[in-house]
């Protein structure tokens, strides 16, 4: 009769469950897969499949009792690591959403909003357009595969049981301002062009006060804003490559921060 001790059972369970919690936390919080468009059951099955493939390549996990404070601590640690990695990708995607919202407000298209099915909130149409664009570019350039590669490397650079350092939290906090700054930089040429157009309308109103600037300026600003967005699409790939490279490098640094 095969006799198994509690330590052996705990070691086998920890060998699979601890990596599973990190993988599942990343899939639940990252963009695209972690949105409401993907059912929870599909995300769970995908996390199980990734963990089954990943576990045989990992080193030995710390042996813990199934029901203990240390087991709960290790589980919470893995969940926190996965959520931090997913949140860092969310910052990259929201960079384009913020830039679209800033541009929509400047060109007078902020009133045109639609329901975002991924997040369940109402966002400007231009912000949703930028969001769909960056999702398609991210998938087309295999960004999801790079994310899974970084996740697998995180078990080497940030092993289970070693704990998180203050550098990880400072890395997240220092990146929050990057979203607004990069989003503003992304649409700065378009905002500058719209500002010049508004200044021109202001001078026209000053020169001819009887001119109904609201009847002329608003639709003209809207049309010119759409033309500026259309022209700016020619350079969106170069800008996307710069920001996605920066975001993925930062994600790799975050997984290996000590």
Short mmCIF file of C-alpha atoms in Angstrom, two decimals:
data_model
loop_
_atom_site.label_atom_id
_atom_site.label_comp_id
_atom_site.label_asym_id
_atom_site.label_seq_id
_atom_site.Cartn_x
_atom_site.Cartn_y
_atom_site.Cartn_z
CA UNK A 1 0.00 0.00 0.00
CA UNK A 2 1.35 3.39 -0.96
CA UNK A 3 1.71 5.67 2.03
CA UNK A 4 2.03 9.40 1.47
CA UNK A 5 2.97 11.90 4.15
CA UNK A 6 1.45 15.35 4.58
CA UNK A 7 4.74 16.91 3.49
CA UNK A 8 4.72 14.99 0.21
CA UNK A 9 1.11 15.87 -0.53
CA UNK A 10 1.76 19.50 0.38
CA UNK A 11 4.81 19.58 -1.89
CA UNK A 12 2.87 18.18 -4.85
CA UNK A 13 0.00 20.56 -4.31
CA UNK A 14 2.30 23.56 -3.94
CA UNK A 15 4.21 22.53 -7.07
CA UNK A 16 1.09 23.10 -9.16
CA UNK A 17 -1.17 25.47 -7.20
CA UNK A 18 1.32 28.24 -6.43
CA UNK A 19 2.27 28.82 -10.11
CA UNK A 20 -1.41 28.47 -11.02
CA UNK A 21 -2.36 31.38 -8.77
CA UNK A 22 0.22 33.65 -10.41
CA UNK A 23 -0.85 32.64 -13.92
CA UNK A 24 -4.56 32.99 -13.12
CA UNK A 25 -4.06 36.41 -11.47
CA UNK A 26 -2.29 37.68 -14.58
CA UNK A 27 -4.98 36.37 -16.93
CA UNK A 28 -7.75 37.82 -14.76
CA UNK A 29 -6.21 41.31 -14.65
CA UNK A 30 -4.45 41.77 -18.00
CA UNK A 31 -6.12 43.47 -20.99
CA UNK A 32 -7.91 41.53 -23.74
CA UNK A 33 -8.07 38.19 -21.87
CA UNK A 34 -8.97 39.73 -18.52
CA UNK A 35 -11.91 41.76 -19.85
CA UNK A 36 -15.60 40.99 -19.57
CA UNK A 37 -15.62 39.82 -23.19
CA UNK A 38 -13.86 36.59 -22.17
CA UNK A 39 -15.97 34.41 -19.82
CA UNK A 40 -14.52 33.60 -16.42
CA UNK A 41 -14.64 29.87 -17.14
CA UNK A 42 -12.59 30.30 -20.33
CA UNK A 43 -9.97 32.30 -18.43
CA UNK A 44 -9.79 29.61 -15.75
CA UNK A 45 -9.37 26.81 -18.31
CA UNK A 46 -6.68 28.83 -20.08
CA UNK A 47 -4.85 29.37 -16.76
CA UNK A 48 -5.00 25.63 -16.03
CA UNK A 49 -3.63 24.80 -19.48
CA UNK A 50 -0.75 27.28 -19.15
CA UNK A 51 0.07 26.03 -15.64
CA UNK A 52 0.11 22.40 -16.80
CA UNK A 53 2.61 23.26 -19.53
CA UNK A 54 4.68 25.56 -17.31
CA UNK A 55 4.98 23.55 -14.08
CA UNK A 56 7.29 20.78 -15.41
CA UNK A 57 9.85 23.41 -16.45
CA UNK A 58 9.98 25.07 -13.03
CA UNK A 59 12.24 24.28 -10.13
CA UNK A 60 11.13 22.86 -6.80
CA UNK A 61 8.56 24.87 -4.89
CA UNK A 62 8.69 25.47 -1.12
CA UNK A 63 7.04 22.71 0.88
CA UNK A 64 4.14 24.03 2.92
CA UNK A 65 1.22 22.54 4.77
CA UNK A 66 -2.07 22.67 2.94
CA UNK A 67 -3.81 24.61 5.68
CA UNK A 68 -1.38 27.04 7.27
CA UNK A 69 -0.63 30.73 7.50
CA UNK A 70 2.46 30.33 5.31
CA UNK A 71 0.38 28.71 2.55
CA UNK A 72 -2.05 31.63 2.61
CA UNK A 73 0.87 34.07 2.52
CA UNK A 74 2.44 32.37 -0.52
CA UNK A 75 -0.91 32.29 -2.33
CA UNK A 76 -1.48 36.00 -1.64
CA UNK A 77 2.06 36.74 -2.82
CA UNK A 78 1.51 34.94 -6.14
CA UNK A 79 -1.82 36.66 -6.69
CA UNK A 80 -0.25 40.04 -5.99
CA UNK A 81 2.60 39.40 -8.44
CA UNK A 82 0.18 38.37 -11.19
CA UNK A 83 -2.09 41.35 -10.57
CA UNK A 84 0.87 43.75 -10.66
CA UNK A 85 2.00 42.37 -14.02
CA UNK A 86 -1.53 42.59 -15.40
CA UNK A 87 -1.96 46.11 -14.06
CA UNK A 88 1.25 47.22 -15.77
CA UNK A 89 -0.20 46.07 -19.12
CA UNK A 90 -3.44 47.87 -18.31
CA UNK A 91 -1.45 51.09 -17.97
CA UNK A 92 -0.08 50.65 -21.49
CA UNK A 93 -3.54 50.10 -22.99
CA UNK A 94 -5.06 53.01 -21.08
CA UNK A 95 -2.34 55.24 -22.52
CA UNK A 96 -4.11 55.11 -25.89
CA UNK A 97 -7.56 55.39 -24.31
CA UNK A 98 -6.51 58.55 -22.42
CA UNK A 99 -4.99 60.03 -25.58
CA UNK A 100 -8.21 59.37 -27.50
CA UNK A 101 -10.29 60.98 -24.77
CA UNK A 102 -8.03 64.04 -24.65
CA UNK A 103 -8.26 64.45 -28.41
CA UNK A 104 -12.04 63.93 -28.41
CA UNK A 105 -12.53 66.64 -25.79
CA UNK A 106 -10.33 69.06 -27.71
CA UNK A 107 -12.11 68.59 -31.05
CA UNK A 108 -15.61 68.70 -29.59
CA UNK A 109 -16.35 64.99 -29.96
CA UNK A 110 -16.49 64.29 -26.24
CA UNK A 111 -20.29 64.18 -26.26
CA UNK A 112 -20.23 61.17 -28.64
CA UNK A 113 -19.79 58.23 -26.29
CA UNK A 114 -20.49 54.53 -26.46
CA UNK A 115 -20.50 51.60 -24.07
CA UNK A 116 -17.16 49.87 -23.76
CA UNK A 117 -18.04 46.14 -23.67
CA UNK A 118 -14.65 45.23 -22.24
CA UNK A 119 -14.87 47.43 -19.14
CA UNK A 120 -18.62 48.04 -18.95
CA UNK A 121 -18.33 51.84 -18.87
CA UNK A 122 -19.23 54.68 -21.26
CA UNK A 123 -16.22 56.16 -23.08
CA UNK A 124 -15.82 58.61 -25.99
CA UNK A 125 -16.00 57.00 -29.40
CA UNK A 126 -12.51 58.17 -30.30
CA UNK A 127 -11.07 56.62 -27.14
CA UNK A 128 -12.82 53.33 -27.97
CA UNK A 129 -11.40 53.51 -31.51
CA UNK A 130 -7.88 53.90 -30.15
CA UNK A 131 -8.52 51.03 -27.73
CA UNK A 132 -9.64 48.67 -30.51
CA UNK A 133 -6.67 49.74 -32.62
CA UNK A 134 -4.10 49.00 -29.93
CA UNK A 135 -5.74 45.63 -29.17
CA UNK A 136 -5.46 44.57 -32.81
CA UNK A 137 -1.86 45.78 -33.03
CA UNK A 138 -0.95 44.03 -29.79
CA UNK A 139 -2.33 40.70 -31.02
CA UNK A 140 -0.89 41.11 -34.52
CA UNK A 141 2.61 41.69 -33.13
CA UNK A 142 2.34 38.72 -30.71
CA UNK A 143 2.36 40.89 -27.62
CA UNK A 144 0.35 38.24 -25.76
CA UNK A 145 3.07 35.66 -26.45
CA UNK A 146 5.75 38.04 -25.16
CA UNK A 147 3.66 38.52 -22.01
CA UNK A 148 3.48 34.77 -21.43
CA UNK A 149 7.24 34.53 -21.98
CA UNK A 150 7.84 37.21 -19.34
CA UNK A 151 5.44 35.35 -17.02
CA UNK A 152 7.49 32.16 -17.40
CA UNK A 153 10.73 34.07 -16.78
CA UNK A 154 9.25 35.65 -13.64
CA UNK A 155 9.40 32.27 -11.87
CA UNK A 156 13.19 32.41 -12.33
CA UNK A 157 13.80 36.10 -11.62
CA UNK A 158 11.13 36.25 -8.90
CA UNK A 159 10.89 32.74 -7.41
CA UNK A 160 8.01 31.62 -5.25
CA UNK A 161 8.63 32.33 -1.58
CA UNK A 162 11.25 35.07 -1.91
CA UNK A 163 8.70 37.84 -1.37
CA UNK A 164 8.18 41.23 -2.93
CA UNK A 165 10.42 44.21 -2.38
CA UNK A 166 9.60 47.89 -2.10
CA UNK A 167 11.06 48.39 -5.59
CA UNK A 168 8.07 46.65 -7.16
CA UNK A 169 5.58 49.05 -5.58
CA UNK A 170 7.74 52.07 -6.39
CA UNK A 171 7.92 50.86 -9.99
CA UNK A 172 4.12 50.78 -10.22
CA UNK A 173 3.69 54.16 -8.52
CA UNK A 174 6.32 55.80 -10.69
CA UNK A 175 4.58 54.56 -13.81
CA UNK A 176 1.18 56.09 -13.10
CA UNK A 177 2.29 59.54 -14.23
CA UNK A 178 3.80 57.98 -17.36
CA UNK A 179 0.33 57.14 -18.67
CA UNK A 180 -0.94 60.73 -18.69
CA UNK A 181 2.36 62.15 -19.93
CA UNK A 182 2.74 59.61 -22.74
CA UNK A 183 -0.93 59.92 -23.69
CA UNK A 184 -0.57 63.70 -23.95
CA UNK A 185 2.63 63.31 -25.98
CA UNK A 186 0.87 60.90 -28.33
CA UNK A 187 -1.77 63.45 -29.37
CA UNK A 188 0.23 66.63 -28.80
CA UNK A 189 0.58 67.45 -32.55
CA UNK A 190 -3.18 67.06 -33.07
CA UNK A 191 -4.02 69.10 -29.98
CA UNK A 192 -1.61 71.84 -31.11
CA UNK A 193 -3.23 71.95 -34.56
CA UNK A 194 -6.70 72.18 -33.03
CA UNK A 195 -5.49 74.93 -30.71
CA UNK A 196 -4.30 76.95 -33.70
CA UNK A 197 -7.71 76.44 -35.34
CA UNK A 198 -9.51 77.66 -32.21
CA UNK A 199 -7.22 80.70 -32.02
CA UNK A 200 -8.08 81.47 -35.65
CA UNK A 201 -11.79 81.32 -34.80
CA UNK A 202 -11.14 83.61 -31.85
CA UNK A 203 -9.50 86.17 -34.11
CA UNK A 204 -12.41 85.91 -36.54
CA UNK A 205 -14.87 86.57 -33.73
CA UNK A 206 -12.81 89.55 -32.61
CA UNK A 207 -12.71 90.98 -36.12
CA UNK A 208 -16.37 90.30 -36.89
CA UNK A 209 -18.45 90.17 -33.66
CA UNK A 210 -21.67 89.67 -35.60
CA UNK A 211 -20.36 86.34 -36.92
CA UNK A 212 -22.04 83.36 -35.26
CA UNK A 213 -18.89 81.49 -34.37
CA UNK A 214 -20.77 78.64 -32.65
CA UNK A 215 -22.70 77.79 -35.80
CA UNK A 216 -19.56 77.81 -37.94
CA UNK A 217 -16.71 76.96 -35.61
CA UNK A 218 -18.08 73.84 -33.95
CA UNK A 219 -18.81 71.75 -37.09
CA UNK A 220 -15.66 73.02 -38.80
CA UNK A 221 -13.52 72.11 -35.77
CA UNK A 222 -15.11 68.67 -35.73
CA UNK A 223 -14.43 68.05 -39.42
CA UNK A 224 -10.87 69.36 -39.22
CA UNK A 225 -10.28 67.27 -36.10
CA UNK A 226 -11.36 64.12 -37.92
CA UNK A 227 -9.06 65.05 -40.81
CA UNK A 228 -6.17 65.53 -38.37
CA UNK A 229 -6.86 62.11 -36.80
CA UNK A 230 -6.92 60.53 -40.27
CA UNK A 231 -3.59 62.13 -41.17
CA UNK A 232 -2.10 61.11 -37.81
CA UNK A 233 -2.96 57.46 -38.43
CA UNK A 234 -0.04 57.32 -40.88
CA UNK A 235 2.40 57.61 -37.96
CA UNK A 236 0.52 55.55 -35.39
CA UNK A 237 2.59 52.39 -36.00
CA UNK A 238 5.89 54.11 -35.20
CA UNK A 239 4.44 55.59 -32.03
CA UNK A 240 2.91 52.26 -31.03
CA UNK A 241 6.23 50.43 -31.43
CA UNK A 242 7.98 52.92 -29.16
CA UNK A 243 5.39 52.68 -26.40
CA UNK A 244 4.85 48.91 -26.56
CA UNK A 245 8.61 48.31 -26.43
CA UNK A 246 8.86 50.57 -23.41
CA UNK A 247 5.89 48.86 -21.71
CA UNK A 248 7.16 45.30 -22.28
CA UNK A 249 10.68 46.20 -21.16
CA UNK A 250 9.21 47.75 -18.03
CA UNK A 251 7.14 44.60 -17.46
CA UNK A 252 10.31 42.51 -17.70
CA UNK A 253 12.07 44.82 -15.24
CA UNK A 254 9.10 44.64 -12.90
CA UNK A 255 9.17 40.83 -12.93
CA UNK A 256 12.85 40.86 -12.08
CA UNK A 257 13.06 43.88 -9.77
CA UNK A 258 14.99 43.15 -6.64
#
